[in-house]
Amino acid sequence: MTNILCIGAGYVGGPTMAVIAKHCPQHRIDVVDIDEKKIAAWQSDNLPIYEPGLKEVVLSARGRNLFFSTDINEHISQADIIFVSVNTPTKNFGRGAGKAADLQFWEKTARQIIENSTTSKIVVEKSTLPVRTAEAMERILNSNNRGLFFDVISNPEFLAEGTAIEDMENPDRVLIGGRETPSGQRAVQAIVDIYAKWVPQECIITTNLWSSELSKLVANAFLAQRISSINAIANLCEKTEADISEVAHAVGTDSRVGPDFLRASVGFGGSCFKKDILNLVYLCDHFGLPEVSVYWEQVIKMNEYQMANFVSKMVAAMFNTVAGKRIALFGAAFKANTSDTRESAALSVCRSLLDEHAQVVITDPYALENARADLIDVIEQVIFEPDPYAAAQGAHAIAVLTEWPQYVELDYQSIYDEMIHPSFIFDGRNILNHKKLHNIGFNVYPIGKPPKTHFTR
Ligand code: UDX
Ligand code: UDX
């Protein structure tokens, strides 16, 4: 039996370890965190995050070979392999503020590992980190004078929220980077052996440490770049009467381009894309590559423009003022099937509308609690309403900001009947039936398509 420990029971650590525990009943998996409330939630029926299929997997392994605890030190001492998935937010102070990764939790964790270890261990970077962080970690971990040796492995996560369990069960690939020394290669093999219990061998890629660390940042940068690219073209579509869905289909059917991640939207969010690209930008600057840095920074700037421009278009359509007007925001989560609101375009739109003195009502099936916490500084100005029908009642406009499938199924005739007329729908996700809405009486503003209005000029 191998004792596997994961430090950090967040969106990454929790689901990842639950799936490993499910497929490796011969190993003991402990997941620890400094946050007592979070650990209590992982031990309860009310898990701290919403993720389809997560509960079933946790319940199948919890108490058998999957355990949650706040006793970090004791579990470090017993572990053979330690995954670290503590958060690495963007640094908001000092050098590199606003771009570089804040590695203080990582370093603190590394020091905690040395202090509580009596045997040599494999330490796995699960958190997304700047390229060459493993080198610093090796130096810190191997600075001990007790003859202990730590192999540092990079095993970045590629989980997308909302499909985390599916992504872990059937990954496109698992990436494992390690040193090319005999000890490093043995450590790589130990991690390969864990995943090989359910992942086909050809989907497990092994590389050197630096390629693995950098590939994670680049994978996210490429995904975000596709969204900014399609959103840039959506703006051009709005000026030319081209239709972004048709353009995306035409372009995406080229097998070299591929159809995925070409959905124009109000903007991408989530804890990773912005943070990881800023990290990449910082690294390029650090290594004296300003042209490369500017190239990637533009992906973020385009996304910020997309969110700001969405609100500009709302205000312009609603006779250049939204002051005092009730506006219902459908969705707070940064994407469907998650309760996560980190960097959500919905919150950015909400704040911009508040700046315009609109009366904002937010509805969401799972993310209202997080939205409340994120908007705590303006909480008096926002109404949080779980029922979309009630949110839209008496509103001038609806803005669809998260692609929750339940928003497609609503009875828009009865919603329209309860709204102020003329009524507006701004579909920031292009999920609704625009023709049908227009026939009901709405003035409909999609992304990257001509609006359908009842105004003659
Ligand atoms: C985090 C990072 O954001 C991401 O860059 C990385 O790829 C993986 O880890 P996520 O799991 O989404 O992703 O973060 P979060 O849900 O905030 O979880 C991190 C957990 O670490 C929190 O529960 C926090 O309490 C815990 N933590 C943090 C510790 O246990 N110890 C610490 O010192 C710091
Ligand atoms: C992302 C990566 O996909 C994952 O591999 C990595 O491990 C973590 O970061 P995540 O942020 O959970 O995952 O969600 P993702 O599905 O990538 O969506 C990110 C954002 O892009 C969401 O706001 C989503 O709505 C938006 N998006 C996605 C679009 O606007 N258009 C698209 O075509 C796809």
Short mmCIF file of C-alpha atoms and ligand atoms in Angstrom, two decimals:
data_model
loop_
_atom_site.label_atom_id
_atom_site.label_comp_id
_atom_site.label_asym_id
_atom_site.label_seq_id
_atom_site.Cartn_x
_atom_site.Cartn_y
_atom_site.Cartn_z
CA MET A 1 0.00 0.00 0.00
CA THR A 2 1.21 3.48 -0.84
CA ASN A 3 0.18 6.42 1.33
CA ILE A 4 -0.80 9.25 -0.96
CA LEU A 5 -1.41 12.69 0.50
CA CYS A 6 -2.89 15.74 -1.19
CA ILE A 7 -2.39 19.15 0.42
CA GLY A 8 -5.15 21.53 -0.73
CA ALA A 9 -8.74 20.27 -0.85
CA GLY A 10 -10.01 22.77 -3.42
CA TYR A 11 -11.54 22.46 -6.87
CA VAL A 12 -8.45 20.59 -8.06
CA GLY A 13 -7.34 18.54 -5.06
CA GLY A 14 -10.77 17.20 -4.05
CA PRO A 15 -12.03 15.79 -7.37
CA THR A 16 -8.57 14.57 -8.46
CA MET A 17 -8.02 12.57 -5.29
CA ALA A 18 -11.55 11.20 -5.26
CA VAL A 19 -11.04 9.66 -8.70
CA ILE A 20 -7.57 8.32 -7.79
CA ALA A 21 -9.08 6.76 -4.65
CA LYS A 22 -11.85 5.17 -6.69
CA HIS A 23 -9.42 3.50 -9.09
CA CYS A 24 -6.66 2.64 -6.61
CA PRO A 25 -8.38 0.89 -3.70
CA GLN A 26 -5.01 -0.62 -2.73
CA HIS A 27 -3.66 2.85 -1.82
CA ARG A 28 -4.67 5.10 1.04
CA ILE A 29 -5.48 8.66 -0.03
CA ASP A 30 -5.63 11.49 2.52
CA VAL A 31 -6.69 14.98 1.52
CA VAL A 32 -5.79 17.78 3.92
CA ASP A 33 -6.44 21.49 4.03
CA ILE A 34 -5.94 24.38 6.46
CA ASP A 35 -9.60 25.31 6.01
CA GLU A 36 -11.58 23.47 8.71
CA LYS A 37 -14.95 24.36 7.24
CA LYS A 38 -13.97 22.97 3.88
CA ILE A 39 -12.74 19.70 5.36
CA ALA A 40 -15.93 19.37 7.42
CA ALA A 41 -17.90 19.82 4.19
CA TRP A 42 -15.83 17.13 2.41
CA GLN A 43 -16.68 14.82 5.32
CA SER A 44 -20.40 15.60 5.07
CA ASP A 45 -23.16 15.00 2.51
CA ASN A 46 -22.91 18.63 1.50
CA LEU A 47 -19.61 18.74 -0.43
CA PRO A 48 -17.89 22.15 -0.64
CA ILE A 49 -18.06 22.29 -4.43
CA TYR A 50 -20.69 21.39 -6.98
CA GLU A 51 -19.39 19.13 -9.72
CA PRO A 52 -21.51 16.61 -11.65
CA GLY A 53 -20.72 13.03 -10.55
CA LEU A 54 -18.41 14.14 -7.72
CA LYS A 55 -20.66 13.08 -4.89
CA GLU A 56 -21.03 9.53 -6.20
CA VAL A 57 -17.26 9.12 -6.54
CA VAL A 58 -16.58 10.59 -3.09
CA LEU A 59 -19.22 8.42 -1.44
CA SER A 60 -17.87 5.28 -3.12
CA ALA A 61 -14.38 5.75 -1.63
CA ARG A 62 -14.77 7.92 1.49
CA GLY A 63 -14.02 6.00 4.67
CA ARG A 64 -12.61 3.10 2.61
CA ASN A 65 -9.37 4.54 1.24
CA LEU A 66 -10.26 8.23 0.93
CA PHE A 67 -10.04 10.45 4.01
CA PHE A 68 -10.30 14.18 4.63
CA SER A 69 -8.54 15.90 7.51
CA THR A 70 -6.99 19.12 8.79
CA ASP A 71 -4.11 17.28 10.43
CA ILE A 72 -1.56 18.23 7.82
CA ASN A 73 1.60 17.55 9.82
CA GLU A 74 0.73 14.03 10.86
CA HIS A 75 -0.27 13.01 7.37
CA ILE A 76 2.90 14.46 5.89
CA SER A 77 4.96 12.23 8.15
CA GLN A 78 3.09 9.11 6.97
CA ALA A 79 2.98 9.91 3.25
CA ASP A 80 5.04 8.30 0.49
CA ILE A 81 3.77 10.60 -2.26
CA ILE A 82 2.52 14.15 -1.64
CA PHE A 83 0.47 15.99 -4.23
CA VAL A 84 0.40 19.74 -3.60
CA SER A 85 -2.61 21.62 -4.94
CA VAL A 86 -2.66 24.72 -2.79
CA ASN A 87 -3.65 27.88 -4.57
CA THR A 88 -1.17 29.97 -6.53
CA PRO A 89 -3.04 33.23 -7.12
CA THR A 90 -1.74 36.20 -9.06
CA LYS A 91 0.59 38.20 -6.83
CA ASN A 92 -0.99 41.47 -5.72
CA PHE A 93 2.02 43.08 -4.09
CA GLY A 94 5.68 43.83 -4.74
CA ARG A 95 7.62 42.70 -7.78
CA GLY A 96 5.49 41.21 -10.51
CA ALA A 97 2.29 42.43 -8.82
CA GLY A 98 -0.70 41.79 -11.07
CA LYS A 99 1.09 39.20 -13.19
CA ALA A 100 3.47 36.83 -11.41
CA ALA A 101 2.22 33.85 -9.42
CA ASP A 102 2.18 34.25 -5.66
CA LEU A 103 4.15 31.23 -4.50
CA GLN A 104 4.04 31.89 -0.77
CA PHE A 105 1.58 29.06 -0.02
CA TRP A 106 3.64 26.68 -2.10
CA GLU A 107 6.87 27.56 -0.35
CA LYS A 108 5.21 27.42 3.05
CA THR A 109 3.90 23.97 2.20
CA ALA A 110 7.35 22.84 1.05
CA ARG A 111 8.83 23.92 4.37
CA GLN A 112 6.03 22.19 6.24
CA ILE A 113 6.84 19.00 4.32
CA ILE A 114 10.51 19.09 5.39
CA GLU A 115 9.68 19.81 9.02
CA ASN A 116 7.35 16.87 9.31
CA SER A 117 9.18 14.26 7.25
CA THR A 118 11.20 11.39 8.60
CA THR A 119 11.43 9.52 5.28
CA SER A 120 12.25 10.52 1.68
CA LYS A 121 9.23 11.27 -0.48
CA ILE A 122 7.97 12.15 -3.92
CA VAL A 123 6.43 15.64 -4.06
CA VAL A 124 4.09 16.28 -6.97
CA GLU A 125 3.27 19.78 -8.24
CA LYS A 126 -0.42 19.70 -9.01
CA SER A 127 -0.89 23.45 -8.73
CA THR A 128 -0.14 25.45 -11.85
CA LEU A 129 3.25 27.04 -11.38
CA PRO A 130 5.70 29.14 -13.36
CA VAL A 131 8.21 27.14 -15.37
CA ARG A 132 11.26 26.21 -13.25
CA THR A 133 9.40 26.37 -9.92
CA ALA A 134 10.35 22.73 -9.36
CA GLU A 135 13.98 23.77 -9.24
CA ALA A 136 13.30 26.14 -6.33
CA MET A 137 11.22 23.45 -4.65
CA GLU A 138 13.98 20.87 -4.98
CA ARG A 139 16.43 23.30 -3.43
CA ILE A 140 14.16 24.05 -0.48
CA LEU A 141 13.11 20.44 0.11
CA ASN A 142 16.63 19.03 -0.25
CA SER A 143 18.17 21.68 2.01
CA ASN A 144 17.34 19.46 5.00
CA ASN A 145 20.26 18.08 7.00
CA ARG A 146 18.57 14.80 7.90
CA GLY A 147 19.63 12.90 4.81
CA LEU A 148 16.12 12.94 3.33
CA PHE A 149 15.74 13.20 -0.44
CA PHE A 150 12.72 14.59 -2.24
CA ASP A 151 11.99 13.98 -5.91
CA VAL A 152 9.87 16.77 -7.36
CA ILE A 153 7.46 15.79 -10.14
CA SER A 154 5.21 18.03 -12.24
CA ASN A 155 1.75 16.61 -12.93
CA PRO A 156 -0.44 19.51 -14.02
CA GLU A 157 -4.18 19.22 -13.93
CA PHE A 158 -6.26 19.68 -17.06
CA LEU A 159 -9.67 19.48 -15.37
CA ALA A 160 -12.32 21.81 -16.63
CA GLU A 161 -14.88 22.68 -14.00
CA GLY A 162 -18.30 21.20 -14.62
CA THR A 163 -16.70 18.17 -16.30
CA ALA A 164 -13.92 17.53 -13.77
CA ILE A 165 -14.92 13.94 -13.03
CA GLU A 166 -15.39 13.05 -16.69
CA ASP A 167 -12.04 14.74 -17.50
CA MET A 168 -10.30 12.70 -14.79
CA GLU A 169 -11.99 9.45 -15.81
CA ASN A 170 -11.25 9.85 -19.53
CA PRO A 171 -8.42 12.34 -19.90
CA ASP A 172 -7.11 13.37 -23.33
CA ARG A 173 -3.74 12.95 -21.70
CA VAL A 174 -2.01 12.86 -18.34
CA LEU A 175 1.25 14.79 -18.23
CA ILE A 176 4.05 13.77 -15.90
CA GLY A 177 7.38 15.59 -15.87
CA GLY A 178 10.45 14.63 -13.90
CA ARG A 179 14.22 14.76 -13.73
CA GLU A 180 16.16 12.58 -16.15
CA THR A 181 18.14 11.02 -13.26
CA PRO A 182 17.54 7.40 -12.16
CA SER A 183 15.77 8.64 -9.03
CA GLY A 184 13.72 11.15 -11.04
CA GLN A 185 12.69 8.46 -13.50
CA ARG A 186 11.67 6.10 -10.67
CA ALA A 187 9.51 8.88 -9.27
CA VAL A 188 7.93 9.48 -12.69
CA GLN A 189 7.18 5.76 -12.93
CA ALA A 190 5.53 5.77 -9.49
CA ILE A 191 3.10 8.46 -10.66
CA VAL A 192 2.58 6.75 -14.04
CA ASP A 193 1.64 3.57 -12.14
CA ILE A 194 -1.13 5.39 -10.29
CA TYR A 195 -2.79 6.75 -13.44
CA ALA A 196 -2.17 3.54 -15.41
CA LYS A 197 -4.82 1.88 -13.21
CA TRP A 198 -7.44 3.45 -15.46
CA VAL A 199 -5.77 5.63 -18.10
CA PRO A 200 -4.51 3.90 -21.29
CA GLN A 201 -0.70 3.94 -21.45
CA GLU A 202 -0.67 5.90 -24.73
CA CYS A 203 -2.49 8.79 -23.00
CA ILE A 204 0.21 9.16 -20.35
CA ILE A 205 2.88 11.56 -21.57
CA THR A 206 6.18 11.80 -19.73
CA THR A 207 8.50 14.76 -20.27
CA ASN A 208 11.22 16.66 -18.51
CA LEU A 209 10.16 18.86 -15.61
CA TRP A 210 10.28 22.17 -17.45
CA SER A 211 8.26 20.99 -20.45
CA SER A 212 5.56 19.73 -18.13
CA GLU A 213 5.39 22.95 -16.11
CA LEU A 214 5.34 25.11 -19.22
CA SER A 215 2.85 22.92 -21.12
CA LYS A 216 0.18 23.61 -18.52
CA LEU A 217 0.50 27.37 -18.94
CA VAL A 218 0.61 27.03 -22.73
CA ALA A 219 -2.41 24.71 -22.86
CA ASN A 220 -4.52 27.27 -21.03
CA ALA A 221 -3.08 30.15 -23.06
CA PHE A 222 -4.00 28.39 -26.33
CA LEU A 223 -7.54 27.66 -25.13
CA ALA A 224 -8.08 31.25 -23.99
CA GLN A 225 -6.56 32.53 -27.21
CA ARG A 226 -9.16 30.65 -29.25
CA ILE A 227 -11.96 32.32 -27.28
CA SER A 228 -10.44 35.77 -27.65
CA SER A 229 -9.94 35.09 -31.37
CA ILE A 230 -13.55 34.08 -31.95
CA ASN A 231 -14.78 36.97 -29.78
CA ALA A 232 -12.67 39.42 -31.78
CA ILE A 233 -14.31 38.15 -34.97
CA ALA A 234 -17.76 38.28 -33.32
CA ASN A 235 -17.30 42.03 -33.03
CA LEU A 236 -16.53 42.21 -36.73
CA CYS A 237 -19.63 40.09 -37.46
CA GLU A 238 -21.79 42.58 -35.58
CA LYS A 239 -20.58 45.31 -37.95
CA THR A 240 -20.91 43.31 -41.16
CA GLU A 241 -24.05 41.15 -40.74
CA ALA A 242 -21.96 38.00 -40.82
CA ASP A 243 -23.10 35.41 -38.24
CA ILE A 244 -20.43 34.21 -35.78
CA SER A 245 -22.00 30.74 -35.42
CA GLU A 246 -21.80 30.24 -39.17
CA VAL A 247 -18.25 31.59 -39.30
CA ALA A 248 -17.15 29.39 -36.37
CA HIS A 249 -18.70 26.34 -38.03
CA ALA A 250 -17.11 27.11 -41.40
CA VAL A 251 -13.69 27.69 -39.84
CA GLY A 252 -13.91 24.88 -37.29
CA THR A 253 -14.74 22.16 -39.83
CA ASP A 254 -11.17 22.47 -41.10
CA SER A 255 -9.67 19.51 -39.24
CA ARG A 256 -6.50 21.53 -38.64
CA VAL A 257 -8.50 24.08 -36.67
CA GLY A 258 -11.12 21.80 -35.06
CA PRO A 259 -14.60 22.74 -33.84
CA ASP A 260 -14.11 23.05 -30.06
CA PHE A 261 -13.72 26.21 -28.01
CA LEU A 262 -15.05 28.47 -30.73
CA ARG A 263 -18.19 29.61 -28.91
CA ALA A 264 -18.31 33.40 -28.93
CA SER A 265 -19.32 34.72 -25.54
CA VAL A 266 -19.47 37.67 -23.19
CA GLY A 267 -15.94 36.64 -22.18
CA PHE A 268 -14.06 33.81 -20.53
CA GLY A 269 -13.70 33.52 -16.78
CA GLY A 270 -12.53 30.95 -14.29
CA SER A 271 -9.62 30.78 -11.93
CA CYS A 272 -7.08 29.66 -14.51
CA PHE A 273 -7.09 31.42 -17.86
CA LYS A 274 -6.35 34.97 -16.78
CA LYS A 275 -3.98 33.95 -14.00
CA ASP A 276 -2.01 31.56 -16.18
CA ILE A 277 -1.68 33.94 -19.11
CA LEU A 278 -0.54 36.74 -16.81
CA ASN A 279 1.98 34.30 -15.44
CA LEU A 280 3.17 33.51 -18.98
CA VAL A 281 3.37 37.23 -19.75
CA TYR A 282 5.47 37.79 -16.65
CA LEU A 283 7.79 34.93 -17.54
CA CYS A 284 8.32 36.29 -21.07
CA ASP A 285 9.15 39.74 -19.68
CA HIS A 286 11.44 38.16 -17.11
CA PHE A 287 13.35 36.28 -19.80
CA GLY A 288 13.67 39.42 -21.97
CA LEU A 289 11.02 38.58 -24.58
CA PRO A 290 8.80 41.69 -24.64
CA GLU A 291 7.30 40.97 -28.08
CA VAL A 292 6.20 37.51 -26.95
CA SER A 293 4.81 38.95 -23.75
CA VAL A 294 2.74 41.61 -25.57
CA TYR A 295 1.39 38.95 -27.94
CA TRP A 296 -0.08 36.90 -25.07
CA GLU A 297 -1.22 39.88 -23.03
CA GLN A 298 -3.50 40.81 -25.92
CA VAL A 299 -5.58 37.67 -25.22
CA ILE A 300 -6.50 39.12 -21.81
CA LYS A 301 -7.05 42.62 -23.16
CA MET A 302 -9.42 41.27 -25.79
CA ASN A 303 -11.37 39.47 -23.06
CA GLU A 304 -11.62 42.62 -20.95
CA TYR A 305 -12.80 44.54 -24.02
CA GLN A 306 -15.41 41.85 -24.68
CA MET A 307 -16.94 42.18 -21.19
CA ALA A 308 -16.85 45.98 -21.22
CA ASN A 309 -18.22 46.19 -24.75
CA PHE A 310 -21.12 43.89 -23.83
CA VAL A 311 -22.27 46.45 -21.29
CA SER A 312 -21.68 49.34 -23.71
CA LYS A 313 -23.94 47.59 -26.22
CA MET A 314 -26.61 47.08 -23.54
CA VAL A 315 -26.58 50.73 -22.57
CA ALA A 316 -26.62 51.89 -26.19
CA ALA A 317 -29.55 49.60 -27.05
CA MET A 318 -31.55 50.73 -24.01
CA PHE A 319 -31.70 54.35 -25.18
CA ASN A 320 -28.29 55.25 -23.70
CA THR A 321 -29.35 54.92 -20.08
CA VAL A 322 -29.90 52.06 -17.68
CA ALA A 323 -29.98 54.22 -14.56
CA GLY A 324 -32.75 53.01 -12.24
CA LYS A 325 -33.73 50.22 -14.63
CA ARG A 326 -34.12 46.71 -13.28
CA ILE A 327 -31.89 44.32 -15.20
CA ALA A 328 -31.93 40.56 -14.60
CA LEU A 329 -28.61 38.77 -14.99
CA PHE A 330 -29.18 35.09 -15.83
CA GLY A 331 -26.14 33.35 -14.42
CA ALA A 332 -23.35 34.22 -12.01
CA ALA A 333 -21.08 31.18 -12.49
CA PHE A 334 -18.19 31.59 -14.94
CA LYS A 335 -19.59 28.67 -16.94
CA ALA A 336 -22.43 26.18 -16.63
CA ASN A 337 -22.41 23.22 -14.22
CA THR A 338 -20.29 24.87 -11.58
CA SER A 339 -20.91 27.01 -8.54
CA ASP A 340 -17.58 28.78 -9.14
CA THR A 341 -17.72 32.52 -9.79
CA ARG A 342 -14.00 33.28 -9.90
CA GLU A 343 -13.27 35.84 -12.66
CA SER A 344 -16.81 35.30 -13.94
CA ALA A 345 -17.84 37.63 -16.76
CA ALA A 346 -21.21 37.86 -14.98
CA LEU A 347 -19.64 39.67 -12.04
CA SER A 348 -17.76 42.05 -14.31
CA VAL A 349 -21.01 42.85 -16.16
CA CYS A 350 -22.78 43.29 -12.82
CA ARG A 351 -20.23 45.81 -11.58
CA SER A 352 -20.28 47.78 -14.84
CA LEU A 353 -24.08 47.96 -14.71
CA LEU A 354 -23.93 49.16 -11.10
CA ASP A 355 -21.54 51.90 -12.27
CA GLU A 356 -24.34 52.90 -14.66
CA HIS A 357 -26.73 52.97 -11.66
CA ALA A 358 -28.81 50.07 -12.94
CA GLN A 359 -30.83 48.03 -10.46
CA VAL A 360 -29.22 44.62 -10.83
CA VAL A 361 -30.86 41.29 -9.96
CA ILE A 362 -28.71 38.16 -10.25
CA THR A 363 -30.08 34.67 -10.54
CA ASP A 364 -28.17 31.38 -10.71
CA PRO A 365 -29.06 27.80 -9.81
CA TYR A 366 -25.85 27.04 -7.86
CA ALA A 367 -23.55 30.05 -7.67
CA LEU A 368 -25.47 32.70 -5.71
CA GLU A 369 -23.62 32.04 -2.47
CA ASN A 370 -20.24 32.59 -4.12
CA ALA A 371 -21.58 35.60 -5.99
CA ARG A 372 -22.71 37.15 -2.71
CA ALA A 373 -19.23 36.70 -1.25
CA ASP A 374 -17.55 38.18 -4.36
CA LEU A 375 -19.88 41.19 -4.44
CA ILE A 376 -19.73 41.84 -0.69
CA ASP A 377 -18.54 45.44 -1.23
CA VAL A 378 -21.67 46.27 -3.28
CA ILE A 379 -24.06 43.79 -1.66
CA GLU A 380 -26.59 46.49 -0.73
CA GLN A 381 -27.00 47.40 -4.38
CA VAL A 382 -27.61 43.90 -5.76
CA ILE A 383 -30.63 41.60 -5.43
CA PHE A 384 -29.89 37.86 -5.36
CA GLU A 385 -32.85 35.82 -6.57
CA PRO A 386 -32.70 32.06 -7.14
CA ASP A 387 -35.84 32.01 -9.29
CA PRO A 388 -35.25 33.37 -12.82
CA TYR A 389 -38.95 34.19 -13.27
CA ALA A 390 -38.93 36.36 -10.16
CA ALA A 391 -35.64 37.93 -11.22
CA ALA A 392 -37.09 39.00 -14.57
CA GLN A 393 -40.36 40.29 -13.11
CA GLY A 394 -40.56 44.04 -13.64
CA ALA A 395 -37.21 44.11 -15.47
CA HIS A 396 -36.41 46.10 -18.59
CA ALA A 397 -33.81 43.61 -19.71
CA ILE A 398 -32.38 40.13 -19.25
CA ALA A 399 -28.70 39.42 -19.87
CA VAL A 400 -27.77 35.73 -20.23
CA LEU A 401 -24.27 35.43 -18.80
CA THR A 402 -23.90 31.72 -18.00
CA GLU A 403 -24.89 28.98 -20.43
CA TRP A 404 -27.04 27.03 -17.93
CA PRO A 405 -29.25 24.69 -20.02
CA GLN A 406 -32.22 25.46 -17.75
CA TYR A 407 -32.30 29.01 -19.16
CA VAL A 408 -33.09 27.61 -22.61
CA GLU A 409 -36.16 25.80 -21.26
CA LEU A 410 -37.84 28.76 -19.52
CA ASP A 411 -41.29 29.98 -20.54
CA TYR A 412 -40.24 33.25 -22.13
CA GLN A 413 -43.81 34.23 -23.03
CA SER A 414 -44.76 34.44 -19.37
CA ILE A 415 -41.45 36.13 -18.57
CA TYR A 416 -42.15 38.72 -21.29
CA ASP A 417 -45.64 39.32 -19.97
CA GLU A 418 -44.21 40.31 -16.56
CA MET A 419 -41.47 42.61 -17.88
CA ILE A 420 -41.42 46.33 -18.68
CA HIS A 421 -41.84 46.96 -22.41
CA PRO A 422 -39.99 47.40 -24.67
CA SER A 423 -38.17 44.36 -23.28
CA PHE A 424 -34.61 43.42 -24.10
CA ILE A 425 -32.65 40.18 -24.06
CA PHE A 426 -28.87 40.29 -24.38
CA ASP A 427 -27.75 36.73 -24.99
CA GLY A 428 -24.11 36.72 -23.93
CA ARG A 429 -23.88 33.00 -24.63
CA ASN A 430 -25.96 32.61 -27.80
CA ILE A 431 -27.97 29.79 -26.23
CA LEU A 432 -31.54 31.00 -26.67
CA ASN A 433 -33.88 30.67 -29.64
CA HIS A 434 -33.60 34.24 -30.89
CA LYS A 435 -36.30 33.98 -33.55
CA LYS A 436 -38.83 32.67 -31.05
CA LEU A 437 -37.96 35.39 -28.54
CA HIS A 438 -38.31 38.04 -31.22
CA ASN A 439 -41.72 36.67 -32.17
CA ILE A 440 -42.79 36.91 -28.52
CA GLY A 441 -41.93 40.61 -28.60
CA PHE A 442 -38.40 40.83 -27.20
CA ASN A 443 -35.68 42.95 -28.74
CA VAL A 444 -32.89 40.37 -28.98
CA TYR A 445 -29.17 41.12 -29.00
CA PRO A 446 -26.98 38.05 -29.52
CA ILE A 447 -23.17 37.97 -29.66
CA GLY A 448 -21.74 38.26 -33.17
CA LYS A 449 -25.07 38.22 -34.99
CA PRO A 450 -27.41 40.94 -36.18
CA PRO A 451 -29.87 41.99 -33.43
CA LYS A 452 -33.57 41.22 -33.90
CA THR A 453 -35.54 44.26 -32.78
CA HIS A 454 -38.99 45.72 -33.20
CA PHE A 455 -37.67 49.24 -33.69
CA THR A 456 -38.14 50.51 -37.20
CA ARG A 457 -35.24 52.94 -37.04
C1 UDX B 1 -5.53 25.77 -7.12
C2 UDX B 1 -4.83 26.86 -7.92
O1 UDX B 1 -5.71 27.95 -8.05
C3 UDX B 1 -4.41 26.42 -9.28
O2 UDX B 1 -3.50 27.31 -9.82
C4 UDX B 1 -3.73 25.17 -9.23
O3 UDX B 1 -3.58 24.69 -10.53
C5 UDX B 1 -4.38 24.16 -8.34
O4 UDX B 1 -4.74 24.68 -7.08
P1 UDX B 1 -8.07 25.26 -6.93
O5 UDX B 1 -8.08 23.87 -6.41
O6 UDX B 1 -9.15 25.67 -7.88
O7 UDX B 1 -6.75 25.51 -7.76
O8 UDX B 1 -7.92 26.30 -5.74
P2 UDX B 1 -8.75 26.35 -4.39
O9 UDX B 1 -10.11 25.79 -4.61
O10 UDX B 1 -8.55 27.71 -3.85
O11 UDX B 1 -7.98 25.28 -3.46
C6 UDX B 1 -6.77 25.48 -2.84
C7 UDX B 1 -6.88 24.93 -1.42
O12 UDX B 1 -5.60 24.96 -0.79
C8 UDX B 1 -7.82 25.75 -0.51
O13 UDX B 1 -8.83 24.91 0.00
C9 UDX B 1 -6.92 26.27 0.60
O14 UDX B 1 -7.56 26.32 1.87
C10 UDX B 1 -5.79 25.24 0.58
N1 UDX B 1 -4.54 25.72 1.17
C11 UDX B 1 -4.00 26.90 0.79
C12 UDX B 1 -3.90 24.96 2.14
O15 UDX B 1 -4.39 23.89 2.52
N2 UDX B 1 -2.71 25.40 2.64
C13 UDX B 1 -2.16 26.60 2.29
O16 UDX B 1 -1.11 26.97 2.80
C14 UDX B 1 -2.83 27.36 1.32
C1 UDX B 2 -9.74 25.51 -17.95
C2 UDX B 2 -9.14 24.45 -18.88
O1 UDX B 2 -10.13 24.06 -19.85
C3 UDX B 2 -8.67 23.25 -18.09
O2 UDX B 2 -8.02 22.31 -18.95
C4 UDX B 2 -7.69 23.72 -17.03
O3 UDX B 2 -7.22 22.64 -16.26
C5 UDX B 2 -8.33 24.77 -16.14
O4 UDX B 2 -8.80 25.86 -16.94
P1 UDX B 2 -12.08 25.84 -16.74
O5 UDX B 2 -11.58 27.22 -16.46
O6 UDX B 2 -12.65 25.05 -15.63
O7 UDX B 2 -10.91 24.96 -17.36
O8 UDX B 2 -13.22 25.93 -17.86
P2 UDX B 2 -13.28 26.03 -19.45
O9 UDX B 2 -14.27 25.05 -19.92
O10 UDX B 2 -11.95 25.97 -20.06
O11 UDX B 2 -13.94 27.47 -19.68
C6 UDX B 2 -13.25 28.66 -19.35
C7 UDX B 2 -14.08 29.86 -19.75
O12 UDX B 2 -14.14 29.99 -21.16
C8 UDX B 2 -15.54 29.82 -19.27
O13 UDX B 2 -15.91 31.11 -18.82
C9 UDX B 2 -16.30 29.44 -20.51
O14 UDX B 2 -17.64 29.86 -20.48
C10 UDX B 2 -15.50 30.17 -21.57
N1 UDX B 2 -15.65 29.60 -22.93
C11 UDX B 2 -15.26 28.31 -23.18
C12 UDX B 2 -16.13 30.40 -23.96
O15 UDX B 2 -16.46 31.56 -23.75
N2 UDX B 2 -16.22 29.87 -25.23
C13 UDX B 2 -15.84 28.60 -25.52
O16 UDX B 2 -15.93 28.18 -26.68
C14 UDX B 2 -15.35 27.79 -24.46
#
